[in-house]
mmCIF file of C-alpha atoms in Angstrom:
data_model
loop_
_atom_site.group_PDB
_atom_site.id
_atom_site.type_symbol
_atom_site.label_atom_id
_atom_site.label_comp_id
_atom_site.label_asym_id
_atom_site.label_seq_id
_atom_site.Cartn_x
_atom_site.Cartn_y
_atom_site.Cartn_z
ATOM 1 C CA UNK A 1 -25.001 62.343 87.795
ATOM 2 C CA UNK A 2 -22.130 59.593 87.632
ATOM 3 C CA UNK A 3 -19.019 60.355 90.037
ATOM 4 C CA UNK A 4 -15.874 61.969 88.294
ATOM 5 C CA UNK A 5 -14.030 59.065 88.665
ATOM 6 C CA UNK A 6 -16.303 56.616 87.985
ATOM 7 C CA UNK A 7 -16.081 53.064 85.235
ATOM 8 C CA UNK A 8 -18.297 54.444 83.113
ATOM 9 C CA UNK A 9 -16.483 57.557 82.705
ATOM 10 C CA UNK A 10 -13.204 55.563 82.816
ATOM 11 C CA UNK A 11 -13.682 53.308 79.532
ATOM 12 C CA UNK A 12 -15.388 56.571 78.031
ATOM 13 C CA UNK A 13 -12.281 58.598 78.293
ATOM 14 C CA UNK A 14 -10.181 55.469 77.038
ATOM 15 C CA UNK A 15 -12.441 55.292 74.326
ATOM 16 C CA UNK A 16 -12.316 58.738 73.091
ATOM 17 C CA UNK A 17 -8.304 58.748 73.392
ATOM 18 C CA UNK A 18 -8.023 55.467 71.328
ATOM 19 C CA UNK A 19 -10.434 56.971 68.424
ATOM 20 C CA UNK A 20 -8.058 59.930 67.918
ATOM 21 C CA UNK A 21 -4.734 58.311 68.618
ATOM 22 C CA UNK A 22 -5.753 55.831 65.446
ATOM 23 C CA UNK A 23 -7.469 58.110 63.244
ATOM 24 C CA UNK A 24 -3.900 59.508 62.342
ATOM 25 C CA UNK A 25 -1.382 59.808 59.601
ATOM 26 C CA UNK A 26 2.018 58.256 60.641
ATOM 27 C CA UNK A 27 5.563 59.301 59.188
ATOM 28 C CA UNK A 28 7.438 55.740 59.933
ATOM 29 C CA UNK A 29 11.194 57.271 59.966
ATOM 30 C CA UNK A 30 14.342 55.203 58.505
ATOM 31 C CA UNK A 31 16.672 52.929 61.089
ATOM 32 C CA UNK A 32 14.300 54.065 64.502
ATOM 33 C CA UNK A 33 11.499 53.158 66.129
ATOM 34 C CA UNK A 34 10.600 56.998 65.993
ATOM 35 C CA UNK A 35 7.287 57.602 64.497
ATOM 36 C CA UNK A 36 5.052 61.127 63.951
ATOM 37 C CA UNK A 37 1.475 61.286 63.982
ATOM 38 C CA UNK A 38 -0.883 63.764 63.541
ATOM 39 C CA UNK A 39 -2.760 65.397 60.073
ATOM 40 C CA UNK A 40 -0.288 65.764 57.161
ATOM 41 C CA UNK A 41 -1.068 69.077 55.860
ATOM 42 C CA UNK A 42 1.597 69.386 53.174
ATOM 43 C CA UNK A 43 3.820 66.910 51.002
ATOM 44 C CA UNK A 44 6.568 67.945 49.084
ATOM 45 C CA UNK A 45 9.775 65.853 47.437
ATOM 46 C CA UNK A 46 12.133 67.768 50.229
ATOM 47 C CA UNK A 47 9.774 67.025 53.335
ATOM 48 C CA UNK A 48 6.527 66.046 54.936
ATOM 49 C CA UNK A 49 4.890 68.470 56.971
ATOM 50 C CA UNK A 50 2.466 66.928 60.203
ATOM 51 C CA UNK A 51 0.386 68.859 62.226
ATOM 52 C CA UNK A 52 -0.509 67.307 65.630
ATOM 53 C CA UNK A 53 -3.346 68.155 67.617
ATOM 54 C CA UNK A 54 -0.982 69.250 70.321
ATOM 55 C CA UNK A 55 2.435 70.876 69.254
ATOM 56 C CA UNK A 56 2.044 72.381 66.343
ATOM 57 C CA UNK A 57 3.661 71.411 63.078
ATOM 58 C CA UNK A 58 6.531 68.857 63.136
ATOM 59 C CA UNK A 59 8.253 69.295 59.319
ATOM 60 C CA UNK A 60 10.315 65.485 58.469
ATOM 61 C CA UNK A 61 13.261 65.525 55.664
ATOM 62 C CA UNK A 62 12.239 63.271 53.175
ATOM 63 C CA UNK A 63 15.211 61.085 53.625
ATOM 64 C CA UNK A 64 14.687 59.968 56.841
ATOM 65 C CA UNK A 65 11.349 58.677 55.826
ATOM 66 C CA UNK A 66 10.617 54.987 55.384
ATOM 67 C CA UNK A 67 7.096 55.096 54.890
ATOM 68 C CA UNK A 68 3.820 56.938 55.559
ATOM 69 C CA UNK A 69 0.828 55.229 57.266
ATOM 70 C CA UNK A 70 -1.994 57.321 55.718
ATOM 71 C CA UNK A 71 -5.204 57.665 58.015
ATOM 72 C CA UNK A 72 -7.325 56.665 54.627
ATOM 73 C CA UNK A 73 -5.286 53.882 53.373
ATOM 74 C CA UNK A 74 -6.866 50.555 52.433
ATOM 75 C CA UNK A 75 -6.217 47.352 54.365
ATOM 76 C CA UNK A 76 -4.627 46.040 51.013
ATOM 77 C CA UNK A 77 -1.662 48.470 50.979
ATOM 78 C CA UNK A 78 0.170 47.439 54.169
ATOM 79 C CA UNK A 79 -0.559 43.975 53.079
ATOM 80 C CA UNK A 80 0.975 44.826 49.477
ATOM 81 C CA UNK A 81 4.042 46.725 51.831
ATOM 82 C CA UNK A 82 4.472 43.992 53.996
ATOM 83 C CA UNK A 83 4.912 41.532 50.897
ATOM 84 C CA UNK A 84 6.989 42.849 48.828
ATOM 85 C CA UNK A 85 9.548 44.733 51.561
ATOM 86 C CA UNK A 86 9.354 42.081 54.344
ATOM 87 C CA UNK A 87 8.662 39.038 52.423
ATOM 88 C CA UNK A 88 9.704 39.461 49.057
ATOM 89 C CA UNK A 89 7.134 37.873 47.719
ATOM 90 C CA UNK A 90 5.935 40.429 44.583
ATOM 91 C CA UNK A 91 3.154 38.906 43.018
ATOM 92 C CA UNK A 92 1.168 38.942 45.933
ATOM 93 C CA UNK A 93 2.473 42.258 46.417
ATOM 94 C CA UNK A 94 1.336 43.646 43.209
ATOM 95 C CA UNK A 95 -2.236 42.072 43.352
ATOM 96 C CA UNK A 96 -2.940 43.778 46.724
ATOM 97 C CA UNK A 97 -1.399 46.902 45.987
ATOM 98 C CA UNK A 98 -3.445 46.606 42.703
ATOM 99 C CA UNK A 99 -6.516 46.095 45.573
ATOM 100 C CA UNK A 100 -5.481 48.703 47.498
ATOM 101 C CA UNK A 101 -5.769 51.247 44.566
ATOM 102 C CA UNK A 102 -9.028 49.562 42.942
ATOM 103 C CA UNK A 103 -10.227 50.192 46.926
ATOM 104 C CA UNK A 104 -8.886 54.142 47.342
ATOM 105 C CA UNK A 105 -10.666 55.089 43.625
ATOM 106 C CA UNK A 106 -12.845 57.412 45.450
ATOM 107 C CA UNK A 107 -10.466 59.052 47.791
ATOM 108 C CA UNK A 108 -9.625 62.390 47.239
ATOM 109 C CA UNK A 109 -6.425 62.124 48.520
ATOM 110 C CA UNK A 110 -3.771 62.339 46.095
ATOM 111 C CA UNK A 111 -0.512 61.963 47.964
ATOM 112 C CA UNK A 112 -2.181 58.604 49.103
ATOM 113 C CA UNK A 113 -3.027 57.910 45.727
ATOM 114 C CA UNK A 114 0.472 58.822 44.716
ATOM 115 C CA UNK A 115 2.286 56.504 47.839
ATOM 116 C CA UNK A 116 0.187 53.635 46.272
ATOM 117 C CA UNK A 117 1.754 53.948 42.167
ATOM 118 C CA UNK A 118 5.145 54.139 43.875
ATOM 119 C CA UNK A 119 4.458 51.001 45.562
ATOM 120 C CA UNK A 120 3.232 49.213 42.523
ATOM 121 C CA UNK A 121 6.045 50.734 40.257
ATOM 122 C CA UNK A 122 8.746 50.158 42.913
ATOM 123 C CA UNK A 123 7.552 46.030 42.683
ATOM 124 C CA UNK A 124 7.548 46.139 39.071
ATOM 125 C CA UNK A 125 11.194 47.521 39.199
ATOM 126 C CA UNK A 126 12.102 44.729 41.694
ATOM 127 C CA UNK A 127 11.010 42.495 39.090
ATOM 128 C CA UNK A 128 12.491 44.241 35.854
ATOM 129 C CA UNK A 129 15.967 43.836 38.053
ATOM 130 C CA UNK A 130 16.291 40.145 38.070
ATOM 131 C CA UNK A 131 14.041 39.634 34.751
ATOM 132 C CA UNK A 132 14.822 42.002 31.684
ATOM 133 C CA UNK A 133 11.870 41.277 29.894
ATOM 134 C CA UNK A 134 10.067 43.381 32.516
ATOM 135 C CA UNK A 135 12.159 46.265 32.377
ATOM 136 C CA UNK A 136 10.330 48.140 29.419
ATOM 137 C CA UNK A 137 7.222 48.661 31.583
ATOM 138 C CA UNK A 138 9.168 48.941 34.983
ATOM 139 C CA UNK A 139 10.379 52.267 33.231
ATOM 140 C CA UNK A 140 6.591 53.294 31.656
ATOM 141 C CA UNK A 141 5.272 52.703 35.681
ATOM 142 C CA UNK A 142 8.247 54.986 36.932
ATOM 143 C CA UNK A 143 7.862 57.706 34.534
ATOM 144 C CA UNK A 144 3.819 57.768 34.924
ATOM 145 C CA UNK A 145 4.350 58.086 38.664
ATOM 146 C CA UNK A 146 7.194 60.545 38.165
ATOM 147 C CA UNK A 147 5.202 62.525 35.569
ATOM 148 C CA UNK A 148 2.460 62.823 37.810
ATOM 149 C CA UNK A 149 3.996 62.976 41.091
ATOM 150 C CA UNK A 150 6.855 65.753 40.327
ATOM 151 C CA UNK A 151 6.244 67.290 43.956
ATOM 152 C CA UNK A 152 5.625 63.799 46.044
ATOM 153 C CA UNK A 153 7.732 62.669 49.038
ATOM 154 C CA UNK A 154 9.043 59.339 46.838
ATOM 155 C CA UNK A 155 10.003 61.729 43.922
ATOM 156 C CA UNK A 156 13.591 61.144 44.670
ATOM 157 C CA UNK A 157 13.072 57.265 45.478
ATOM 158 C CA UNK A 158 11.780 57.079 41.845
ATOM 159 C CA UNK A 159 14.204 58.507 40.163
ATOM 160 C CA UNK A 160 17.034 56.325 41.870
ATOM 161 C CA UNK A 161 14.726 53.364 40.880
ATOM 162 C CA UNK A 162 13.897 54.469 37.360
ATOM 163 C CA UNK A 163 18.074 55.067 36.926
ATOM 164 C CA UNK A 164 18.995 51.598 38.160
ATOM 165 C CA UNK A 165 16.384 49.680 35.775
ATOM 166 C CA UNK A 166 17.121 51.739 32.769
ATOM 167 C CA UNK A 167 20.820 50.814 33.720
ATOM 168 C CA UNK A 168 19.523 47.100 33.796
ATOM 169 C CA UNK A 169 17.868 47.495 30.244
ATOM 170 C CA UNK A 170 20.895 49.433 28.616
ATOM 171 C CA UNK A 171 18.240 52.783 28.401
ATOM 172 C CA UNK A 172 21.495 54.521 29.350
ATOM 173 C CA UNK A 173 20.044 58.201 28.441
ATOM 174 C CA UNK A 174 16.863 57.745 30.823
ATOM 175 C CA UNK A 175 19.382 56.513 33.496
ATOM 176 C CA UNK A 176 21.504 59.774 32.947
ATOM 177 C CA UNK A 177 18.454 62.201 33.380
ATOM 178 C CA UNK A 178 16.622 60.132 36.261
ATOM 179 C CA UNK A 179 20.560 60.315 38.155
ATOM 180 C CA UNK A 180 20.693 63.916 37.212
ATOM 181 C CA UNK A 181 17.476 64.735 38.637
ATOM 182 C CA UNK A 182 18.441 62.617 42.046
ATOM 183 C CA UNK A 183 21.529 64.562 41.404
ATOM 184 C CA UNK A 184 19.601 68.138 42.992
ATOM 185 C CA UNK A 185 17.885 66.047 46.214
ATOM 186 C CA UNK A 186 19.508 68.326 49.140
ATOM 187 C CA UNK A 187 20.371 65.306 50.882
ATOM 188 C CA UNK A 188 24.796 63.872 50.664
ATOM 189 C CA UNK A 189 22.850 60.277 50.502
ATOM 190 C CA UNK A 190 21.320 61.181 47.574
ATOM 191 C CA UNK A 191 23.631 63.092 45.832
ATOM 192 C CA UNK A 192 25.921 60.198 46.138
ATOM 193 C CA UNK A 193 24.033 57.513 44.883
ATOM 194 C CA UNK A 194 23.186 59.637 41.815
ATOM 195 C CA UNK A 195 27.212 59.837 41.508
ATOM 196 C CA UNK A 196 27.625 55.973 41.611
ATOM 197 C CA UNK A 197 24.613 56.089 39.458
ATOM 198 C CA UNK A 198 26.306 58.059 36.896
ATOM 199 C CA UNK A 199 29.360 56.017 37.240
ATOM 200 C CA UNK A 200 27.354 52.679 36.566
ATOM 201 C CA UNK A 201 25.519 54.296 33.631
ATOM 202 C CA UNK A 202 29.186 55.431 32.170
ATOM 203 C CA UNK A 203 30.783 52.054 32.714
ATOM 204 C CA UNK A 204 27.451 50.425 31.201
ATOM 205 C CA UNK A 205 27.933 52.057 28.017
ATOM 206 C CA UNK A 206 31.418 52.123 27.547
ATOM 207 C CA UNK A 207 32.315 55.477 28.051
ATOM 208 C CA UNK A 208 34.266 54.949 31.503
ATOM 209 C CA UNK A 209 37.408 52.768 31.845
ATOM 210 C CA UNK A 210 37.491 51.184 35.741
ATOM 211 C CA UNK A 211 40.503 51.580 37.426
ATOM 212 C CA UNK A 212 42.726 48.445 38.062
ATOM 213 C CA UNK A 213 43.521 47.867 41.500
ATOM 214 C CA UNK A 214 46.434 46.026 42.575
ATOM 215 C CA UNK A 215 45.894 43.672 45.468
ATOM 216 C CA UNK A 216 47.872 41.967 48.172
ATOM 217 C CA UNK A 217 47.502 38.569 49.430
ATOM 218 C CA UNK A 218 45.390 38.372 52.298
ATOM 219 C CA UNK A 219 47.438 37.294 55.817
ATOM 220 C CA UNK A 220 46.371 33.742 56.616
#
């Protein structure tokens, strides 16, 4: 029999404790290095619900969430993430996003499945923004996900998207539903940006006259 405290014991213990600190889902919150891991056990537009093996269930608003590191993902999606947020660089982004979903066919997981045709709509809209051509099938990506993905922690995050690009290709009555849907988020963030989004839609098309501001030089 090996002594309690002994090496081989040791870098068994350490091994165990590394196998179930990584084989975790991770809710990656907004403007902090704060970060939840455990088993995400329910998904909603409103709020992601984690259940650690210690603790019980920690429930995170939506809004506060930058992004999810599933358990199950594919190499190819933080690589896609990585590229198109930190980099910028959206080809590559799309092709291993486009990977990552070839890669997660067979997962049953459909909120991972879901995160990854956010990703790959959310590039395309990046694109459609600076290059107008792209904007028809910017929206088609954004509506698919949104159609299928009604109940999905980037619901919200869609819609804003979907309302700026139809803004950008003069679809002015898809930007006036997708800003009335982010409209009911329960979330003063969101509620205003679907308020300037409304205002940009209105001034887009016409229908709003801007207000003329008179300035005064600046002191030099």
């Amino acid at each position: 029999m090996q002594p309690a405290n002994s090496p081989h014991r040791t870098v068994l213990a350490f091994l165990l404790l590394a196998s179930t600190s990584f084989a975790v889902d991770v809710v990656v919150q907004r403007g902090t290095d704060e970060r939840v891991g455990g088993t995400i056990t329910n998904v909603t537009k409103t709020e992601v619900t984690v259940t650690k093996q210690v603790g019980g269930d920690t429930v995170v608003p939506v809004n506060v969430i930058d992004y999810i590191e599933w358990n199950a993902r594919p190499a190819a999606m933080a690589l896609g993430r990585s590229a198109a947020l930190d980099g910028g660089q959206l080809e590559v982004a799309r092709k291993q996003l486009e990977t990552a979903i070839t890669e997660s066919a067979g997962n049953n997981n459909t909120n991972l499945r879901g995160d990854l045709d956010y990703m790959l709509a959310r590039v395309e809209a990046e694109e459609a923004l600076t290059d107008v051509a792209k904007v028809p099938s910017a929206i088609q990506k954004l509506k698919a996900f949104i159609g299928a993905n009604r109940n999905h922690y980037r619901t919200f995050d869609a819609q804003k998207l979907l309302g700026n690009v139809a803004i950008a290709g003069q679809d002015f009555p898809a930007a006036i539903e997708a800003f009335t849907s982010l409209s009911t988020a329960p979330w003063k963030d969101y509620q205003m940006a679907a308020r300037v989004g409304n205002g940009r839609t209105a001034l887009a098309q016409g229908t709003l006259t801007p207000r003329r501001v008179t300035s005064t030089p600046s002191p030099r």
